[in-house]
Amino acid sequence: MSVTRTRLGEIQGIESNGTITFLGIPFGAPPTGRSRWRPPTPAGRWSGIFDATQTPKRSFQLSFPTAQSPGEMSEDMLSLNVYTPAADRARRPVLVYIHGGGYSAGSASDFDPSPFAARHDMVVVCMNYRLALFGFLDVSRFGDEYAMSASAGFLDQIAALRWIGDNIEDYGGDPGNVTLTGVSAGAGSVLALLGAPAASGFFHKAIAFSPAEIAPARFDTIGALAKARNTSENELFDQLCALDGAGLFEFQGASALGGLACVDGLVIRASVENALRARINPVPLLVGNCINEGAMLTPAIEALPGYDLNQVIDDHAKVISAGNSQRYLEFLDKQTSGASIHGRLTRMWYDYFRAPVLRAAAAGDEAGVAVYVYSFEVPTDHPYGPTHSSDMVFSYNLFDACSVGEGEMFAFHRNTSENRAIAHQWSDAIARFARTGDPNGERFPHWPTYSASVRNSLVLRDRPIVVSAMDSAEALDAYGAA
């Protein structure tokens, strides 16, 4: 155990394997009671020695069929984990991780980045934020105090970044060199925050692994729920306010409500491509996706009750095409002619994660923002192939921390010397980008920034190679990225 003196008070962490881990540091006061659906307020100082050695609480969330985050569920969960080589004044680069989970699952404790922090002499911070009905329900019609309720979860992320700016020096980090990163919904959050003026200055580079893009406009969830229950909107809101956290979570489950994240116009002012063109947060961006995204997601969706697979495609089409569903559905029909619904879903999931990558890249090129694009295709004998989130193991080199033996399956790839070598090379590139804004370096092919004329992508297979025009002109048009 290790006790560190900080400007907020003394804090006890866990010292092990070249890092000190501090778990569950509060950055926001509990968003409960009258604070529910409102912007977070700072947590402030603590008295005595804060115990940061226990698994922190996490937001209320439905169980995901393929994974379950650790920790008790609670509304009192605005906290973050810090992993540092030393709580000194060395001002190391800071990597901030936003977890995935469809804006409705996951937590700051989903994985242990301490080996990455130790290898690269960086501080890694993982944050919690409000999810689903707690973090993204638009109740703005019920008062000015709820004007930003549709983005409460994003406001939590910004509050965590503000805390990092104010306090990370106490943990050996440099508040002037912060890289924002995430996977899936966490990556979508990274892209969303490029369009958030309130986040300006709190991060200096961005990495998005398979971004799940947010909706282009608010959802009228309250109106739909009131109609379905044959009650007034005011009566429904009063009922929701009267519920405790567990009760609201039960209501969420009964209503089959998941992620509701959107461009709300107040916190998130623009889609990622418009944000980059407007240079709201014009930071260097590294972004990409996996070649077989849907292999994991389709069975996960099928395991959930009440999902119509054709409706899943229709629901995602508008987001994929930047608003032109018909354009995308015509493209999908051509690409999957004669295919089963599962074949159509396989293609749809790839497009869902590739489209925001390419729209961001094209907009970055137009605006003079450096964007590095990749495609993760490292082969595996897992039946899912290189599927959604399989790049996580390589990006943070989690092989260094895994407990499985040589040749055993770890996540979606085997723990082999070949895969460990790829993970070291790729995670070194990720660390270089986080440190300098440029992933290029020793033992790595020159990876140019994306240009609309050449359309450069780094393809990570058994070795990294750079290709041009890997995405067809038809796909770019369907995505609205031409």
Steps between C-alpha positions, in 0.01 A plus 500: 500500500610856433378830649532816289437859604291693244332840492168326581641306795700186571414192293599135532564295185632158402868474407578203276709407193643844440182703538279651768126450449240733653143371463171687528624858547185719499495778240131586538246515781232226491250588221207388712171653616460849358838464326381219274514599128682821590864596432744347749648709777860456628556249778751719683743404775479200731595466866744247635675253270284408201500122439556455125566126517149360449307433177282810450128510436369521144197649329176303491510283188356192339727195479670466164483138375876472441641694797419640841673793664613465864368711785169579668242696298406840638411855401792610719767396251665813356855381559816417311797267530858623467793274406841664527866391507552746789302769679779753457543823302637341182217634277451185292264485202144414606278250318131533593279199422120515453341155520268352240174313539247665269459800734311260728765266651864489611711669765837653579612161630444300181873429459833558672726740305781499755742297281451757222560784746818336628643408157445845351557712812153653468212577731177325399161619628174304455169673575142411586204695360122478520348251254176450309195654673721649773739672262324573173124542557374833364278655769578859397129580455455486877719799591811698416697306760460194273600680177809278455348175630533326162878527543540448875731206428718719279502770767633235741783424256582871472493533881749212523725675248475821702597306816799357314605848392484620860646200680700261282833665585459350849512156336803561278307617192524797267168688461644658186544164322172309526378249243134401501432142394223241505348197332153460345267736690811636671646573156169654396530717810849606392366609160201669666727703728677636193174692459473614864627856563489434876774237454736737319849512646456191716640254243761538229477181292227241441486127424176325403491120471187390304286806582126447559374832370230690685164588344482824300210644705320459833258215565146575620514212745272666757228559242518142374496353852206716609301398194579132552383521862196713423606769745604863477864598467487692829355203686765272352778738600366524855497121517859477380617763748338308786693181420828422672794384288403135510141587410602715204730222384210253520287741298779527243518122463123461466499769231785335303688831488869504416741767386340835415810708433454775243614833363291712738606840367608630841776274633574315177463773240574305181568162343866403492547601138338840553692545825829440320407735217409766759820418693315490833768270644749460213733244658694224320281191468580129463188302404408164352299181530513121477440310177236264646316724747164323495611146574472570873221758488238305306481210750509753784198681352319171441547409866308810611118483516279693261743575218390469136813460289357678197404789727857507634621566145240771440582667833870518417465606136442868573808524722717310249403730213512832689124536463426344160362156589376422152841562346662257742228232475532498122876453539445220754257324264764498224776379731294217653276391213363154579653494847321390816406746771821400678701580188333840478574565868865406454538766233286754687714474815818555300351808337369628834852520641685585177275791396588741786868411457498611137276803548732621775805432285361687199393795715837508674679511168274785389558695822874441526473269804734200506301173488659154495267219380545128566327167438557221754528161326737289712407138415358265761347154511220628724169450313425871531822602325642850561173624647374800693740603779757231413751777431482602867728216607763615250457876543569485874710183475291312753696184417759630747244468780304192391508185708437249219780275385694492176263428211179534700221731380501843664192700400486433124867419433742242631781588738787423263840653446382624160198681644703641787749642250216665303354637825833651603546664162142633481479616862835675456347692207196588710729623779707708257184667373386567856838651583560706184195493269687286245495114510805458274824368636749217515404164342182645354409578137450867422133570573386821331202705605179440306445695181181494294699452180703197616285368789785350702424226754738300711393135494610298801526131412792276592701816433393861438480621140373826350253482211315759297134506394401191699146641525299508177356819353154344539556446872625855548189632327272278711670623817482865399880507505563563129 
